[in-house]
């Protein structure tokens, strides 16, 4: 199909029906901003391979509710246009409104910046890769967007020239939040960021409140920094200090060698497997309670695992509540996974949005980041 307005309408229908998109101005933005202009150098889409403008299926794929990888480095994706339903959810959750100043970290294609500019925000978008930033700026020009500008740099530093911002939106996976963003945010401003947790990058809402006299070493912090869960998500990892590891971080996602045979199996708990959203709720909770939690490959996909120290064994929790375990401590890991499953059920199957954590400074001492410390249920 090459009827672009119809493709856009169809995407909007999908976002409304499946993605929970409700706000008229956000719907208008998706119905108007030409995503294909932000994909002018082509993109990679699974089995379809690399599609360029003019290729069969380019336009139809550009308007699917999919993340589209636009740049690889050594076979690793390093830039993309995020999944539209996730962009819609983040823009709505952030309450982006006309007249607001918005800082975006991760310009990528520029499409998300264009959507927010269409709503009437003044967007400053930062990307660490000069060629990516240049292409985003050219695309914004091509699309006639005047409300968004692109800057090259490490997003860790934010962009002081546009501060203060009413909103900060981070569209790249980070392990913690830059103190510079908090310093560049107006009091009471909102920030959304996909912060690493248990092998995923769930989107968190980050907020501050006046501290009762606590100050972080090295920063004149007068506020406590907190995060609430918003939704499950996956994002490519950021470059630089935003991706620093810290001592109590979950293990990196596992690449379990092929052919690991489970030695312990616990049968399913539910006839009907959890749907994707509920499974991510369970996964988040397991990660909040157990620092060994990460993402690991099993059953032909990836899911929630407790990793042992060798990273080749541990326990995997399936969507039907069954557990498979392997390695020298398989029985103990399977038992722990069962206890965590019980705990989630006893807590009433809490969703991601019911979790809250204080953030503390960690990472590179020369460029620290605020990372979640201890998650607890708050609602
Ligand atoms: C998923 S893409 C962003 C999608 C984008 N918002 C869009 O609408 O197309 C992530 C981007 O983050 C950028 N990035 C990675 N690390 C960064 C950093 N430290 N500072 C700024 N940008 C970074 C990458 O170059 C990449 O282009």
Short mmCIF file of C-alpha atoms and ligand atoms in Angstrom, two decimals:
data_model
loop_
_atom_site.label_atom_id
_atom_site.label_comp_id
_atom_site.label_asym_id
_atom_site.label_seq_id
_atom_site.Cartn_x
_atom_site.Cartn_y
_atom_site.Cartn_z
CA UNK A 1 0.00 0.00 0.00
CA UNK A 2 1.36 3.48 -0.82
CA UNK A 3 -1.57 5.49 0.49
CA UNK A 4 0.41 7.14 3.28
CA UNK A 5 -2.52 8.91 5.03
CA UNK A 6 -4.31 5.54 5.19
CA UNK A 7 -1.18 3.86 6.60
CA UNK A 8 -0.94 6.58 9.23
CA UNK A 9 -4.63 6.19 10.13
CA UNK A 10 -4.13 2.46 10.48
CA UNK A 11 -1.17 2.99 12.80
CA UNK A 12 -3.26 5.40 14.89
CA UNK A 13 -6.01 2.76 15.13
CA UNK A 14 -3.48 0.22 16.39
CA UNK A 15 -2.10 2.69 18.94
CA UNK A 16 -5.62 3.54 20.12
CA UNK A 17 -6.90 -0.04 20.29
CA UNK A 18 -3.82 -1.91 21.52
CA UNK A 19 -1.58 0.82 22.88
CA UNK A 20 -4.08 2.77 24.97
CA UNK A 21 -3.46 6.05 23.11
CA UNK A 22 -6.17 8.49 24.19
CA UNK A 23 -5.12 12.13 23.89
CA UNK A 24 -6.43 13.89 20.78
CA UNK A 25 -3.30 15.98 20.25
CA UNK A 26 -1.05 12.90 20.46
CA UNK A 27 -3.35 11.07 18.03
CA UNK A 28 -3.15 14.10 15.70
CA UNK A 29 0.65 14.05 15.91
CA UNK A 30 0.83 10.38 14.87
CA UNK A 31 -1.76 11.02 12.15
CA UNK A 32 0.25 13.92 10.73
CA UNK A 33 4.01 13.50 11.20
CA UNK A 34 5.50 11.56 8.26
CA UNK A 35 7.54 8.77 9.89
CA UNK A 36 8.98 7.77 6.50
CA UNK A 37 10.85 11.10 6.22
CA UNK A 38 12.75 10.16 9.37
CA UNK A 39 13.77 6.84 7.84
CA UNK A 40 15.25 8.25 4.63
CA UNK A 41 18.43 6.14 4.90
CA UNK A 42 16.46 2.95 5.37
CA UNK A 43 16.01 0.58 8.28
CA UNK A 44 16.36 -3.04 9.21
CA UNK A 45 13.25 -5.04 9.97
CA UNK A 46 13.69 -8.70 10.88
CA UNK A 47 13.28 -11.09 8.00
CA UNK A 48 12.41 -8.30 5.57
CA UNK A 49 16.10 -7.29 5.78
CA UNK A 50 17.17 -3.72 5.00
CA UNK A 51 14.48 -1.55 3.40
CA UNK A 52 15.14 1.77 1.67
CA UNK A 53 12.70 4.37 0.37
CA UNK A 54 11.29 3.08 -2.92
CA UNK A 55 11.72 -0.59 -1.92
CA UNK A 56 8.64 -2.78 -1.93
CA UNK A 57 7.10 -2.75 1.50
CA UNK A 58 9.12 0.26 2.75
CA UNK A 59 6.11 2.45 3.48
CA UNK A 60 3.98 -0.33 4.95
CA UNK A 61 6.85 -1.33 7.27
CA UNK A 62 7.53 2.31 8.21
CA UNK A 63 3.98 2.53 9.57
CA UNK A 64 3.96 -0.74 11.48
CA UNK A 65 3.97 -0.59 15.25
CA UNK A 66 7.58 -1.80 15.32
CA UNK A 67 10.94 -0.52 16.42
CA UNK A 68 13.05 -0.02 13.28
CA UNK A 69 16.82 -0.28 13.54
CA UNK A 70 18.47 2.41 11.44
CA UNK A 71 22.17 1.91 12.29
CA UNK A 72 24.40 -1.02 13.21
CA UNK A 73 27.94 -0.99 14.50
CA UNK A 74 29.75 -4.33 14.27
CA UNK A 75 26.40 -6.07 13.91
CA UNK A 76 25.07 -4.40 17.07
CA UNK A 77 22.09 -2.01 16.74
CA UNK A 78 23.19 1.49 17.78
CA UNK A 79 20.28 3.63 16.59
CA UNK A 80 16.62 3.12 15.80
CA UNK A 81 13.16 4.58 15.68
CA UNK A 82 11.47 3.23 18.83
CA UNK A 83 8.20 1.32 18.77
CA UNK A 84 5.37 3.85 18.19
CA UNK A 85 3.15 2.43 20.96
CA UNK A 86 5.98 2.95 23.45
CA UNK A 87 6.55 6.51 22.18
CA UNK A 88 2.81 7.21 22.51
CA UNK A 89 2.70 5.80 26.02
CA UNK A 90 5.74 7.83 27.12
CA UNK A 91 4.49 11.10 25.57
CA UNK A 92 1.11 10.65 27.28
CA UNK A 93 2.59 9.58 30.62
CA UNK A 94 4.91 12.59 30.52
CA UNK A 95 2.00 14.95 29.89
CA UNK A 96 3.84 16.76 27.08
CA UNK A 97 1.78 19.89 26.35
CA UNK A 98 2.00 23.02 24.17
CA UNK A 99 4.59 25.53 25.31
CA UNK A 100 6.59 23.05 27.38
CA UNK A 101 10.35 22.85 27.05
CA UNK A 102 11.34 19.22 26.61
CA UNK A 103 14.81 17.67 26.76
CA UNK A 104 15.10 14.39 24.86
CA UNK A 105 18.12 12.13 25.36
CA UNK A 106 18.65 10.00 22.23
CA UNK A 107 17.53 11.91 19.13
CA UNK A 108 17.86 8.81 16.92
CA UNK A 109 15.81 9.48 13.79
CA UNK A 110 14.22 12.66 15.18
CA UNK A 111 10.70 11.21 14.81
CA UNK A 112 9.85 11.30 18.53
CA UNK A 113 11.10 14.90 18.73
CA UNK A 114 8.90 15.76 15.74
CA UNK A 115 5.83 14.21 17.42
CA UNK A 116 6.39 16.25 20.59
CA UNK A 117 7.02 19.40 18.54
CA UNK A 118 3.76 18.77 16.69
CA UNK A 119 1.98 18.82 20.05
CA UNK A 120 3.49 22.28 20.57
CA UNK A 121 6.49 21.55 22.80
CA UNK A 122 9.89 23.18 22.25
CA UNK A 123 12.17 20.17 22.01
CA UNK A 124 15.93 19.96 22.48
CA UNK A 125 17.15 16.51 21.50
CA UNK A 126 20.67 15.23 22.12
CA UNK A 127 22.45 12.36 20.40
CA UNK A 128 25.97 11.15 21.04
CA UNK A 129 26.58 10.05 17.42
CA UNK A 130 27.32 13.02 15.14
CA UNK A 131 26.11 11.26 11.95
CA UNK A 132 22.86 10.21 13.63
CA UNK A 133 22.30 13.73 14.98
CA UNK A 134 22.99 15.24 11.54
CA UNK A 135 20.48 12.91 9.89
CA UNK A 136 17.86 13.67 12.55
CA UNK A 137 18.36 17.41 12.04
CA UNK A 138 18.06 17.00 8.25
CA UNK A 139 14.88 14.93 8.66
CA UNK A 140 13.31 17.55 10.94
CA UNK A 141 14.14 20.14 8.26
CA UNK A 142 12.66 17.98 5.51
CA UNK A 143 9.48 17.50 7.50
CA UNK A 144 9.24 21.26 8.13
CA UNK A 145 9.43 20.84 11.92
CA UNK A 146 10.49 24.10 13.56
CA UNK A 147 9.85 23.24 17.22
CA UNK A 148 12.71 20.75 17.65
CA UNK A 149 16.49 21.17 17.50
CA UNK A 150 19.20 18.54 17.68
CA UNK A 151 22.50 18.80 19.54
CA UNK A 152 25.50 16.45 19.37
CA UNK A 153 26.94 15.31 22.67
CA UNK A 154 26.86 12.84 25.48
CA UNK A 155 23.35 13.10 26.88
CA UNK A 156 24.82 12.59 30.35
CA UNK A 157 25.46 16.34 30.39
CA UNK A 158 21.93 17.24 29.30
CA UNK A 159 21.86 20.46 27.27
CA UNK A 160 22.26 23.55 29.46
CA UNK A 161 21.49 25.95 26.59
CA UNK A 162 17.80 24.99 26.59
CA UNK A 163 17.35 24.69 30.36
CA UNK A 164 15.27 24.80 32.43
CA UNK A 165 13.09 22.02 31.02
CA UNK A 166 9.55 21.12 32.03
CA UNK A 167 10.06 17.54 30.93
CA UNK A 168 12.94 15.14 30.29
CA UNK A 169 12.38 12.07 28.13
CA UNK A 170 15.11 9.45 27.78
CA UNK A 171 14.80 7.18 24.74
CA UNK A 172 17.89 5.03 25.23
CA UNK A 173 18.52 2.35 27.85
CA UNK A 174 20.44 3.66 30.86
CA UNK A 175 21.57 2.19 34.17
CA UNK A 176 20.93 5.44 36.01
CA UNK A 177 19.75 9.01 35.77
CA UNK A 178 22.13 11.93 35.24
CA UNK A 179 22.18 14.53 38.02
CA UNK A 180 22.54 17.13 35.24
CA UNK A 181 19.01 16.34 34.00
CA UNK A 182 17.64 16.91 37.49
CA UNK A 183 19.57 20.17 37.72
CA UNK A 184 18.14 21.26 34.33
CA UNK A 185 14.54 20.33 35.24
CA UNK A 186 12.13 22.94 36.67
CA UNK A 187 10.99 22.27 40.25
CA UNK A 188 8.07 19.86 39.98
CA UNK A 189 9.10 18.88 36.43
CA UNK A 190 8.73 15.31 35.22
CA UNK A 191 11.20 12.85 33.81
CA UNK A 192 10.70 9.45 32.17
CA UNK A 193 13.65 7.13 31.66
CA UNK A 194 14.16 3.45 30.75
CA UNK A 195 16.41 2.35 33.61
CA UNK A 196 18.01 -1.10 33.62
CA UNK A 197 16.25 -3.59 35.89
CA UNK A 198 16.59 -7.37 35.84
CA UNK A 199 17.80 -7.51 32.24
CA UNK A 200 15.15 -5.12 30.86
CA UNK A 201 14.76 -1.36 30.64
CA UNK A 202 11.37 -0.61 32.18
CA UNK A 203 10.29 3.01 31.92
CA UNK A 204 10.44 4.82 35.26
CA UNK A 205 9.02 8.17 36.31
CA UNK A 206 11.73 10.04 38.20
CA UNK A 207 10.81 12.75 40.69
CA UNK A 208 12.34 14.68 43.55
CA UNK A 209 11.20 15.88 46.91
CA UNK A 210 12.98 18.07 49.44
CA UNK A 211 15.35 15.96 51.51
CA UNK A 212 15.39 15.88 55.26
CA UNK A 213 18.97 17.10 55.42
CA UNK A 214 20.59 14.36 53.34
CA UNK A 215 23.31 15.39 50.88
CA UNK A 216 25.06 13.14 48.36
CA UNK A 217 28.87 13.31 48.42
CA UNK A 218 30.15 15.54 45.66
CA UNK A 219 26.75 17.01 44.73
CA UNK A 220 24.97 19.86 46.42
CA UNK A 221 21.85 17.68 46.42
CA UNK A 222 19.07 19.11 48.49
CA UNK A 223 16.43 16.83 47.06
CA UNK A 224 15.71 13.15 47.46
CA UNK A 225 15.35 11.41 44.12
CA UNK A 226 12.70 8.71 43.65
CA UNK A 227 11.44 6.53 40.84
CA UNK A 228 8.08 4.84 40.24
CA UNK A 229 7.51 2.07 37.71
CA UNK A 230 5.51 3.03 34.60
CA UNK A 231 5.70 0.11 32.15
CA UNK A 232 7.91 -2.69 30.90
CA UNK A 233 10.16 -1.90 27.92
CA UNK A 234 13.40 -2.77 26.16
CA UNK A 235 15.82 -0.18 24.74
CA UNK A 236 19.31 -0.30 23.25
CA UNK A 237 22.03 0.57 25.77
CA UNK A 238 23.42 4.10 26.05
CA UNK A 239 27.06 4.97 25.55
CA UNK A 240 29.22 6.49 28.30
CA UNK A 241 28.54 7.10 31.99
CA UNK A 242 24.78 6.57 31.54
CA UNK A 243 25.49 2.85 31.15
CA UNK A 244 27.91 2.50 34.10
CA UNK A 245 27.65 -0.63 36.23
CA UNK A 246 27.33 -0.43 40.00
CA UNK A 247 27.85 -3.03 42.73
CA UNK A 248 24.24 -4.08 43.37
CA UNK A 249 23.12 -4.00 39.71
CA UNK A 250 21.42 -7.09 38.30
CA UNK A 251 23.61 -9.34 36.10
CA UNK A 252 23.84 -8.43 32.42
CA UNK A 253 21.46 -10.46 30.23
CA UNK A 254 22.65 -14.05 29.80
CA UNK A 255 23.74 -15.82 26.67
CA UNK A 256 23.37 -19.36 28.02
CA UNK A 257 25.33 -21.80 25.85
CA UNK A 258 23.15 -23.91 23.59
CA UNK A 259 22.35 -27.35 24.87
CA UNK A 260 21.97 -26.60 28.60
CA UNK A 261 19.67 -29.35 29.84
CA UNK A 262 17.49 -28.52 32.82
CA UNK A 263 18.03 -30.96 35.68
CA UNK A 264 15.09 -29.72 37.77
CA UNK A 265 11.58 -28.92 36.58
CA UNK A 266 8.67 -27.56 38.61
CA UNK A 267 5.28 -27.98 36.92
CA UNK A 268 3.05 -25.09 35.73
CA UNK A 269 0.98 -23.16 38.28
CA UNK A 270 -1.57 -21.78 35.83
CA UNK A 271 -3.47 -23.40 32.96
CA UNK A 272 -3.53 -20.09 31.09
CA UNK A 273 0.00 -18.61 30.77
CA UNK A 274 0.37 -14.99 31.86
CA UNK A 275 0.01 -12.48 29.02
CA UNK A 276 3.04 -10.36 28.12
CA UNK A 277 2.13 -7.49 30.44
CA UNK A 278 1.49 -9.70 33.48
CA UNK A 279 4.65 -11.71 32.81
CA UNK A 280 6.64 -8.45 32.87
CA UNK A 281 4.90 -7.52 36.13
CA UNK A 282 6.07 -10.83 37.60
CA UNK A 283 9.57 -10.35 36.14
CA UNK A 284 9.84 -6.84 37.60
CA UNK A 285 8.78 -8.10 41.05
CA UNK A 286 11.25 -10.99 40.95
CA UNK A 287 13.97 -8.47 40.04
CA UNK A 288 12.91 -6.14 42.84
CA UNK A 289 13.21 -8.96 45.38
CA UNK A 290 16.23 -10.81 44.05
CA UNK A 291 19.39 -9.21 42.63
CA UNK A 292 20.29 -12.40 40.71
CA UNK A 293 17.43 -11.74 38.27
CA UNK A 294 18.13 -10.98 34.64
CA UNK A 295 17.04 -11.87 31.13
CA UNK A 296 18.09 -15.21 29.71
CA UNK A 297 17.36 -17.29 26.62
CA UNK A 298 15.07 -20.31 26.99
CA UNK A 299 12.23 -21.96 25.07
CA UNK A 300 13.40 -20.23 21.88
CA UNK A 301 12.95 -16.74 23.33
CA UNK A 302 14.08 -14.86 26.39
CA UNK A 303 12.55 -14.45 29.82
CA UNK A 304 13.05 -14.07 33.53
CA UNK A 305 15.94 -16.06 35.02
CA UNK A 306 17.82 -16.21 38.29
CA UNK A 307 21.46 -16.54 37.24
CA UNK A 308 24.09 -18.42 39.21
CA UNK A 309 27.67 -17.16 39.51
CA UNK A 310 28.84 -19.16 36.49
CA UNK A 311 26.14 -17.44 34.33
CA UNK A 312 25.58 -20.85 32.71
CA UNK A 313 23.09 -22.13 35.27
CA UNK A 314 20.26 -21.01 37.52
CA UNK A 315 16.47 -21.08 37.18
CA UNK A 316 14.10 -19.78 34.51
CA UNK A 317 10.50 -18.82 35.27
CA UNK A 318 8.01 -19.44 32.49
CA UNK A 319 4.74 -17.59 31.82
CA UNK A 320 2.73 -20.59 33.03
CA UNK A 321 4.52 -20.46 36.41
CA UNK A 322 6.65 -23.52 35.70
CA UNK A 323 10.34 -23.38 36.54
CA UNK A 324 13.30 -25.09 34.90
CA UNK A 325 16.71 -25.07 36.52
CA UNK A 326 20.21 -26.15 35.57
CA UNK A 327 23.75 -26.05 36.95
CA UNK A 328 25.41 -27.16 40.16
CA UNK A 329 22.78 -25.47 42.36
CA UNK A 330 19.72 -26.21 40.22
CA UNK A 331 17.56 -27.49 43.09
CA UNK A 332 18.25 -24.48 45.31
CA UNK A 333 17.62 -22.06 42.43
CA UNK A 334 14.35 -23.79 41.50
CA UNK A 335 13.26 -23.60 45.13
CA UNK A 336 14.09 -19.86 45.31
CA UNK A 337 12.20 -19.22 42.06
CA UNK A 338 9.16 -20.98 43.55
CA UNK A 339 9.36 -18.83 46.68
CA UNK A 340 9.50 -15.66 44.54
CA UNK A 341 6.48 -16.83 42.52
CA UNK A 342 4.53 -17.41 45.76
CA UNK A 343 5.55 -14.01 47.03
CA UNK A 344 4.22 -12.33 43.88
CA UNK A 345 0.94 -14.23 44.11
CA UNK A 346 0.58 -13.48 47.84
CA UNK A 347 1.20 -9.78 47.15
CA UNK A 348 -1.78 -9.81 44.75
CA UNK A 349 0.23 -9.96 41.51
CA UNK A 350 1.42 -6.32 41.72
CA UNK A 351 2.01 -4.49 38.44
CA UNK A 352 5.14 -2.51 37.56
CA UNK A 353 3.33 0.73 38.42
CA UNK A 354 3.05 -0.31 42.07
CA UNK A 355 6.80 -0.20 42.70
CA UNK A 356 8.84 2.72 44.03
CA UNK A 357 12.54 3.09 44.85
CA UNK A 358 14.82 5.82 46.20
CA UNK A 359 17.69 6.60 43.83
CA UNK A 360 21.24 7.05 45.08
CA UNK A 361 24.44 8.16 43.35
CA UNK A 362 26.65 5.38 41.97
CA UNK A 363 28.66 4.49 38.87
CA UNK A 364 31.74 6.40 37.71
CA UNK A 365 32.71 8.76 40.58
CA UNK A 366 33.76 11.35 37.97
CA UNK A 367 30.33 11.16 36.31
CA UNK A 368 27.91 9.61 38.81
CA UNK A 369 24.36 8.54 38.06
CA UNK A 370 21.30 8.06 40.27
CA UNK A 371 20.41 4.36 40.41
CA UNK A 372 17.55 2.53 42.17
CA UNK A 373 18.51 1.27 45.61
CA UNK A 374 15.72 -0.76 47.25
CA UNK A 375 12.37 -1.35 45.54
CA UNK A 376 9.18 -1.53 47.61
CA UNK A 377 5.45 -1.72 46.90
CA UNK A 378 3.81 1.62 47.55
CA UNK A 379 0.24 1.36 46.32
C1 LIG B 1 16.42 4.17 20.35
S1 LIG B 1 17.36 5.46 19.64
C2 LIG B 1 16.33 6.86 19.98
C3 LIG B 1 15.05 6.90 19.21
C4 LIG B 1 14.61 8.30 18.90
N1 LIG B 1 14.07 8.99 20.03
C5 LIG B 1 13.69 8.36 17.69
O1 LIG B 1 12.61 8.95 17.79
O2 LIG B 1 14.05 7.84 16.66
C6 LIG B 1 18.65 5.69 20.84
C7 LIG B 1 19.63 6.79 20.47
O3 LIG B 1 20.35 7.12 21.65
C8 LIG B 1 21.63 7.56 21.25
N2 LIG B 1 22.55 7.50 22.41
C9 LIG B 1 23.21 6.43 22.94
N3 LIG B 1 23.94 6.82 24.00
C10 LIG B 1 23.76 8.16 24.14
C11 LIG B 1 24.25 9.13 25.03
N4 LIG B 1 25.11 8.82 26.01
N5 LIG B 1 23.85 10.41 24.88
C12 LIG B 1 22.99 10.76 23.87
N6 LIG B 1 22.50 9.88 22.99
C13 LIG B 1 22.86 8.59 23.13
C14 LIG B 1 22.01 6.60 20.13
O4 LIG B 1 23.01 7.20 19.33
C15 LIG B 1 20.67 6.39 19.44
O5 LIG B 1 20.56 7.21 18.32
#
